[in-house]
Amino acid sequence: MPDRIAYCSYAKINLYLDVLNRRRDGYHNIETIFQTVSLADQLIFTEAGPGIALECSAQELDEGATNLAYRAGKLLQERTGCSRGVHIHLDKKIPVAAGLAGGSGNAAAALVALNQLWDLGLPDAQLRELALELGSDVPYCMVGGTIAATVRGEELTPLPPLSETWFVLVHPPIAVSTTRVFNSPKLILRGNPPAGGPTPAFRGAIEALECRDFARAVFNILEGPVFADYPRLAAAEERLLAEGCLAAGMSGSGPTLFGICLSKEDAERVAVTFDDFQTSVVTTVPAGIERTD
Ligand code: C5P
């Protein structure tokens, strides 16, 4: 085994997100369509003992116990009794706390990379269980691509991969608390999950996506509470549509917005109209993490 392993972890967007009901564990049953896009963090894992040392390019990120890459390493050590250590270099490109699962992707990469670096030999099923302990999006981030997800977001059903599609991501400079959004009195819950599979609305969105009918597929119930608190986000989404995007929505609990465009050139044209926000032009990728060494 090499003593240095490199991975990248991609950002995800939620093309569709509905919240059904509150669960006894405090989380919510959701229905969502995830898609990974070509905005990625880089992680280098170098064997170094005995603890976990994390060095991160983003100053606003904790390099200790609250960082998800660090926590992934700690969790693996605790559960396997492994006493080997690691130095993790994390080069952050995905905005933090942005609804893009950047931290969850870092955790997914750390689980998979450290399982290799430390010769732990944990099977995928066990890694997926640990992933869910770290966060609702982490099991998806291990896989990536076009996926329908239910329960907390960990029950994954692969969909036909979305063929090349270009997006403008708009990054408003505000921090949104996911916990606060999910527990907002302004959030309208759809109701208990039906016994026999997805709700008709979710099935409709999946069918619409297969025909690339983005206007019918894109939806996010969390826009209700978030846009009520931040009207600038609602206005930015309207601007994406006014600029000719095929559909526009918010990713996760925000604040990142995305517009779906006809081509890369079209996405670049829309992006430059947003001189008041940071933007990224990205396309679909079929994986959540990728080994890069
Ligand atoms: O799982 P994760 O730590 O990413 O979730 C952050 C917060 O989002 C949770 O503490 C919870 O309040 C909320 N959440 C939820 N239901 C989900 C996913 C997240 O209520 N399915």
Tab-separated table of C-alpha atoms and ligand atoms in Angstrom:
chain	number	residue	atom	x	y	z
A	1	MET	CA	0.000	0.000	0.000
A	2	PRO	CA	1.303	3.520	-0.813
A	3	ASP	CA	1.862	5.877	2.144
A	4	ARG	CA	0.161	8.744	0.270
A	5	ILE	CA	-3.282	8.696	-1.348
A	6	ALA	CA	-5.044	11.612	-3.076
A	7	TYR	CA	-8.756	12.029	-3.719
A	8	CYS	CA	-11.051	14.766	-4.924
A	9	SER	CA	-14.611	15.118	-3.628
A	10	TYR	CA	-17.268	16.747	-5.809
A	11	ALA	CA	-20.042	19.178	-4.858
A	12	LYS	CA	-23.625	17.969	-5.116
A	13	ILE	CA	-26.801	19.791	-5.920
A	14	ASN	CA	-30.352	18.741	-5.092
A	15	LEU	CA	-32.324	18.978	-8.329
A	16	TYR	CA	-35.435	18.068	-6.306
A	17	LEU	CA	-35.977	18.128	-2.542
A	18	ASP	CA	-39.189	17.535	-0.639
A	19	VAL	CA	-39.613	17.010	3.108
A	20	LEU	CA	-42.286	14.494	4.101
A	21	ASN	CA	-42.423	14.359	7.910
A	22	ARG	CA	-40.410	14.653	11.095
A	23	ARG	CA	-38.986	11.381	12.382
A	24	ARG	CA	-38.696	10.237	15.988
A	25	ASP	CA	-34.900	10.697	15.839
A	26	GLY	CA	-35.384	14.416	15.064
A	27	TYR	CA	-34.374	14.087	11.404
A	28	HIS	CA	-36.888	14.294	8.539
A	29	ASN	CA	-37.919	11.799	5.888
A	30	ILE	CA	-37.071	13.388	2.568
A	31	GLU	CA	-37.351	12.679	-1.142
A	32	THR	CA	-34.501	14.105	-3.175
A	33	ILE	CA	-32.667	13.846	-6.492
A	34	PHE	CA	-28.933	14.334	-6.068
A	35	GLN	CA	-26.475	15.204	-8.832
A	36	THR	CA	-22.710	15.686	-8.466
A	37	VAL	CA	-21.096	18.555	-10.391
A	38	SER	CA	-17.562	19.503	-11.455
A	39	LEU	CA	-16.614	21.687	-8.478
A	40	ALA	CA	-14.248	19.717	-6.270
A	41	ASP	CA	-12.083	19.817	-3.143
A	42	GLN	CA	-8.688	18.088	-3.205
A	43	LEU	CA	-7.524	15.898	-0.312
A	44	ILE	CA	-4.094	14.331	0.220
A	45	PHE	CA	-3.765	11.646	2.908
A	46	THR	CA	-0.204	10.918	4.053
A	47	GLU	CA	0.572	8.232	6.640
A	48	ALA	CA	1.907	9.981	9.759
A	49	GLY	CA	1.541	8.783	13.296
A	50	PRO	CA	-0.066	8.455	15.646
A	51	GLY	CA	-2.900	11.030	15.608
A	52	ILE	CA	-4.901	12.830	12.924
A	53	ALA	CA	-3.511	16.156	11.724
A	54	LEU	CA	-5.621	18.214	9.334
A	55	GLU	CA	-4.381	21.216	7.428
A	56	CYS	CA	-6.991	23.140	5.490
A	57	SER	CA	-6.715	25.914	2.890
A	58	ALA	CA	-9.960	27.617	4.017
A	59	GLN	CA	-9.356	29.809	7.052
A	60	GLU	CA	-12.993	29.703	8.179
A	61	LEU	CA	-12.899	25.910	8.565
A	62	ASP	CA	-12.051	24.184	11.832
A	63	GLU	CA	-9.063	21.839	11.507
A	64	GLY	CA	-10.164	19.765	14.515
A	65	ALA	CA	-13.073	17.857	15.979
A	66	THR	CA	-15.880	19.605	14.063
A	67	ASN	CA	-14.308	19.097	10.651
A	68	LEU	CA	-15.995	16.178	8.884
A	69	ALA	CA	-12.771	14.842	7.313
A	70	TYR	CA	-11.146	14.787	10.756
A	71	ARG	CA	-14.236	13.169	12.292
A	72	ALA	CA	-14.241	10.465	9.603
A	73	GLY	CA	-10.664	9.524	10.555
A	74	LYS	CA	-11.464	9.536	14.288
A	75	LEU	CA	-14.552	7.379	13.748
A	76	LEU	CA	-12.526	4.813	11.769
A	77	GLN	CA	-9.858	4.709	14.520
A	78	GLU	CA	-12.495	4.275	17.250
A	79	ARG	CA	-14.442	1.542	15.499
A	80	THR	CA	-11.479	-0.500	14.285
A	81	GLY	CA	-8.967	0.123	17.099
A	82	CYS	CA	-6.497	1.237	14.445
A	83	SER	CA	-3.577	3.137	15.967
A	84	ARG	CA	-2.089	4.419	12.708
A	85	GLY	CA	-2.188	8.140	12.040
A	86	VAL	CA	-2.549	10.469	9.082
A	87	HIS	CA	-1.808	13.962	7.887
A	88	ILE	CA	-4.689	15.284	5.754
A	89	HIS	CA	-4.161	18.226	3.446
A	90	LEU	CA	-7.537	19.671	2.370
A	91	ASP	CA	-7.623	22.181	-0.468
A	92	LYS	CA	-11.111	23.706	-0.319
A	93	LYS	CA	-12.781	24.907	-3.522
A	94	ILE	CA	-16.411	24.164	-2.600
A	95	PRO	CA	-17.954	27.006	-0.548
A	96	VAL	CA	-18.474	26.083	3.105
A	97	ALA	CA	-22.008	25.614	4.556
A	98	ALA	CA	-23.466	26.302	1.128
A	99	GLY	CA	-25.905	23.419	0.546
A	100	LEU	CA	-23.350	21.708	-1.723
A	101	ALA	CA	-22.356	18.910	0.708
A	102	GLY	CA	-18.718	20.003	0.559
A	103	GLY	CA	-17.951	18.757	4.080
A	104	SER	CA	-19.918	15.551	3.497
A	105	GLY	CA	-17.867	14.873	0.353
A	106	ASN	CA	-14.632	15.397	2.325
A	107	ALA	CA	-15.878	12.864	4.897
A	108	ALA	CA	-16.741	10.363	2.144
A	109	ALA	CA	-13.251	10.731	0.643
A	110	ALA	CA	-11.633	10.362	4.087
A	111	LEU	CA	-13.541	7.148	4.873
A	112	VAL	CA	-12.626	5.517	1.569
A	113	ALA	CA	-9.016	6.779	1.483
A	114	LEU	CA	-8.196	5.866	5.112
A	115	ASN	CA	-9.758	2.429	4.699
A	116	GLN	CA	-7.121	1.958	1.977
A	117	LEU	CA	-4.203	3.813	3.612
A	118	TRP	CA	-4.578	1.990	6.939
A	119	ASP	CA	-5.290	-1.419	5.298
A	120	LEU	CA	-8.546	-1.741	7.270
A	121	GLY	CA	-10.376	-3.812	4.673
A	122	LEU	CA	-13.844	-2.603	5.749
A	123	PRO	CA	-16.503	-3.653	3.226
A	124	ASP	CA	-18.574	-0.981	1.456
A	125	ALA	CA	-21.691	-1.755	3.526
A	126	GLN	CA	-19.837	-0.983	6.762
A	127	LEU	CA	-18.325	2.197	5.316
A	128	ARG	CA	-21.849	3.306	4.338
A	129	GLU	CA	-23.043	2.810	7.953
A	130	LEU	CA	-20.175	4.922	9.269
A	131	ALA	CA	-20.916	7.479	6.547
A	132	LEU	CA	-24.489	7.921	7.809
A	133	GLU	CA	-23.206	8.484	11.353
A	134	LEU	CA	-21.201	11.409	9.987
A	135	GLY	CA	-24.099	13.018	8.086
A	136	SER	CA	-27.217	12.357	6.038
A	137	ASP	CA	-25.515	13.212	2.700
A	138	VAL	CA	-22.273	11.285	3.278
A	139	PRO	CA	-23.512	7.867	1.980
A	140	TYR	CA	-24.566	9.570	-1.278
A	141	CYS	CA	-21.247	11.423	-1.521
A	142	MET	CA	-19.394	8.077	-1.516
A	143	VAL	CA	-21.256	7.222	-4.740
A	144	GLY	CA	-22.269	10.428	-6.554
A	145	GLY	CA	-23.914	10.716	-9.962
A	146	THR	CA	-27.674	10.937	-10.551
A	147	ILE	CA	-29.448	9.332	-7.593
A	148	ALA	CA	-32.929	9.378	-6.037
A	149	ALA	CA	-32.682	9.283	-2.245
A	150	THR	CA	-35.205	8.789	0.555
A	151	VAL	CA	-35.391	8.279	4.352
A	152	ARG	CA	-32.773	10.748	5.751
A	153	GLY	CA	-31.145	10.802	2.314
A	154	GLU	CA	-29.251	7.502	2.649
A	155	GLU	CA	-31.594	5.087	0.853
A	156	LEU	CA	-30.155	5.416	-2.648
A	157	THR	CA	-31.730	4.441	-5.991
A	158	PRO	CA	-29.559	5.091	-9.064
A	159	LEU	CA	-31.370	6.946	-11.870
A	160	PRO	CA	-30.339	7.003	-15.535
A	161	PRO	CA	-27.219	9.233	-15.457
A	162	LEU	CA	-28.080	12.785	-16.466
A	163	SER	CA	-26.236	13.422	-19.735
A	164	GLU	CA	-23.934	16.453	-19.957
A	165	THR	CA	-25.790	19.415	-18.469
A	166	TRP	CA	-24.372	22.849	-17.653
A	167	PHE	CA	-25.208	24.825	-14.550
A	168	VAL	CA	-24.474	28.283	-13.170
A	169	LEU	CA	-24.030	28.147	-9.420
A	170	VAL	CA	-24.695	31.412	-7.586
A	171	HIS	CA	-23.006	31.654	-4.185
A	172	PRO	CA	-24.673	34.251	-1.922
A	173	PRO	CA	-22.307	35.295	0.897
A	174	ILE	CA	-24.554	34.201	3.758
A	175	ALA	CA	-24.483	31.190	6.084
A	176	VAL	CA	-27.675	29.170	6.531
A	177	SER	CA	-28.135	26.664	9.363
A	178	THR	CA	-29.535	23.394	7.975
A	179	THR	CA	-30.941	22.461	11.386
A	180	ARG	CA	-32.732	25.810	11.620
A	181	VAL	CA	-34.228	25.484	8.130
A	182	PHE	CA	-35.498	21.930	8.749
A	183	ASN	CA	-37.073	23.053	12.031
A	184	SER	CA	-38.536	26.331	10.757
A	185	PRO	CA	-42.258	26.838	11.459
A	186	LYS	CA	-42.424	28.170	7.880
A	187	LEU	CA	-41.521	24.730	6.441
A	188	ILE	CA	-44.559	22.958	5.019
A	189	LEU	CA	-44.334	19.184	5.478
A	190	ARG	CA	-45.916	17.005	2.804
A	191	GLY	CA	-47.024	14.239	5.211
A	192	ASN	CA	-46.104	10.674	6.135
A	193	PRO	CA	-44.264	8.639	3.492
A	194	PRO	CA	-46.609	6.393	1.484
A	195	ALA	CA	-46.276	2.664	2.223
A	196	GLY	CA	-45.560	1.483	-1.298
A	197	GLY	CA	-42.694	3.676	-2.514
A	198	PRO	CA	-42.287	7.255	-3.705
A	199	THR	CA	-44.989	9.945	-3.628
A	200	PRO	CA	-46.616	10.747	-6.994
A	201	ALA	CA	-44.840	14.138	-6.945
A	202	PHE	CA	-41.409	12.463	-6.599
A	203	ARG	CA	-42.219	9.926	-9.315
A	204	GLY	CA	-43.319	12.807	-11.573
A	205	ALA	CA	-40.047	14.669	-10.980
A	206	ILE	CA	-37.968	11.571	-11.763
A	207	GLU	CA	-39.906	11.023	-15.015
A	208	ALA	CA	-39.542	14.697	-15.935
A	209	LEU	CA	-35.776	14.539	-15.378
A	210	GLU	CA	-35.499	11.495	-17.639
A	211	CYS	CA	-37.073	13.598	-20.453
A	212	ARG	CA	-34.855	16.580	-19.509
A	213	ASP	CA	-38.002	18.537	-18.688
A	214	PHE	CA	-36.079	20.535	-16.087
A	215	ALA	CA	-38.822	23.069	-15.436
A	216	ARG	CA	-41.045	20.245	-14.203
A	217	ALA	CA	-38.277	18.321	-12.353
A	218	VAL	CA	-36.638	21.111	-10.333
A	219	PHE	CA	-38.208	21.794	-6.924
A	220	ASN	CA	-37.073	22.516	-3.366
A	221	ILE	CA	-39.552	22.835	-0.493
A	222	LEU	CA	-36.801	24.402	1.695
A	223	GLU	CA	-36.944	27.521	-0.483
A	224	GLY	CA	-40.091	28.476	1.485
A	225	PRO	CA	-38.413	29.109	4.858
A	226	VAL	CA	-35.071	30.244	3.381
A	227	PHE	CA	-36.504	32.758	0.873
A	228	ALA	CA	-38.826	34.146	3.582
A	229	ASP	CA	-35.715	35.048	5.631
A	230	TYR	CA	-33.539	36.068	2.653
A	231	PRO	CA	-35.644	37.710	-0.110
A	232	ARG	CA	-32.406	38.442	-2.045
A	233	LEU	CA	-32.180	34.724	-2.790
A	234	ALA	CA	-35.682	34.619	-4.272
A	235	ALA	CA	-34.763	37.612	-6.436
A	236	ALA	CA	-31.540	35.913	-7.592
A	237	GLU	CA	-33.479	32.784	-8.583
A	238	GLU	CA	-35.905	34.971	-10.576
A	239	ARG	CA	-32.920	36.567	-12.310
A	240	LEU	CA	-31.598	33.144	-13.367
A	241	LEU	CA	-34.957	32.449	-15.018
A	242	ALA	CA	-35.135	35.924	-16.566
A	243	GLU	CA	-31.665	35.322	-18.082
A	244	GLY	CA	-33.092	32.305	-19.904
A	245	CYS	CA	-32.148	29.358	-17.647
A	246	LEU	CA	-34.288	26.281	-18.379
A	247	ALA	CA	-34.960	25.974	-14.640
A	248	ALA	CA	-33.541	27.407	-11.435
A	249	GLY	CA	-33.563	26.232	-7.842
A	250	MET	CA	-31.813	26.211	-4.487
A	251	SER	CA	-29.510	23.367	-3.458
A	252	GLY	CA	-30.161	21.678	-0.110
A	253	SER	CA	-30.872	24.191	2.636
A	254	GLY	CA	-29.082	26.862	0.588
A	255	PRO	CA	-27.867	29.427	0.117
A	256	THR	CA	-26.409	28.179	-3.223
A	257	LEU	CA	-28.748	28.648	-6.187
A	258	PHE	CA	-28.356	26.919	-9.533
A	259	GLY	CA	-29.602	27.661	-13.011
A	260	ILE	CA	-29.698	25.005	-15.731
A	261	CYS	CA	-28.386	26.263	-19.053
A	262	LEU	CA	-28.467	25.161	-22.694
A	263	SER	CA	-24.661	24.949	-23.045
A	264	LYS	CA	-21.368	25.871	-21.386
A	265	GLU	CA	-21.311	29.153	-23.341
A	266	ASP	CA	-24.839	29.947	-22.206
A	267	ALA	CA	-23.912	29.227	-18.580
A	268	GLU	CA	-20.880	31.535	-18.879
A	269	ARG	CA	-23.099	34.262	-20.367
A	270	VAL	CA	-25.555	33.989	-17.449
A	271	ALA	CA	-22.731	33.862	-14.860
A	272	VAL	CA	-21.240	37.232	-15.907
A	273	THR	CA	-24.601	38.951	-15.371
A	274	PHE	CA	-24.210	38.185	-11.624
A	275	ASP	CA	-21.562	40.788	-10.829
A	276	ASP	CA	-22.880	41.072	-7.244
A	277	PHE	CA	-22.429	37.360	-6.338
A	278	GLN	CA	-19.664	34.811	-6.782
A	279	THR	CA	-20.584	32.226	-9.418
A	280	SER	CA	-19.250	28.917	-10.779
A	281	VAL	CA	-19.985	27.272	-14.135
A	282	VAL	CA	-20.106	23.499	-13.678
A	283	THR	CA	-21.237	20.364	-15.457
A	284	THR	CA	-22.487	16.935	-14.430
A	285	VAL	CA	-19.982	14.357	-13.132
A	286	PRO	CA	-20.770	10.664	-12.581
A	287	ALA	CA	-18.907	10.164	-9.259
A	288	GLY	CA	-18.902	11.553	-5.716
A	289	ILE	CA	-15.202	11.051	-5.076
A	290	GLU	CA	-12.301	10.134	-7.348
A	291	ARG	CA	-8.792	8.946	-6.669
A	292	THR	CA	-6.366	11.395	-8.229
A	293	ASP	CA	-2.852	10.096	-7.398
B	1	C5P	O1	-27.211	14.818	8.756
B	1	C5P	P1	-26.680	16.206	8.831
B	1	C5P	O2	-25.737	16.400	9.990
B	1	C5P	O3	-26.102	16.697	7.544
B	1	C5P	O4	-27.931	17.132	9.095
B	1	C5P	C1	-27.848	18.445	9.584
B	1	C5P	C2	-29.171	18.830	10.197
B	1	C5P	O5	-30.188	18.885	9.194
B	1	C5P	C3	-29.695	17.814	11.205
B	1	C5P	O6	-29.230	18.121	12.487
B	1	C5P	C4	-31.197	17.978	11.093
B	1	C5P	O7	-31.647	19.059	11.871
B	1	C5P	C5	-31.407	18.371	9.635
B	1	C5P	N1	-31.811	17.233	8.777
B	1	C5P	C6	-33.069	16.682	8.933
B	1	C5P	N2	-33.456	15.633	8.138
B	1	C5P	C7	-32.634	15.143	7.187
B	1	C5P	C8	-31.347	15.692	7.012
B	1	C5P	C9	-30.970	16.739	7.828
B	1	C5P	O8	-33.855	17.115	9.792
B	1	C5P	N3	-33.058	14.140	6.415
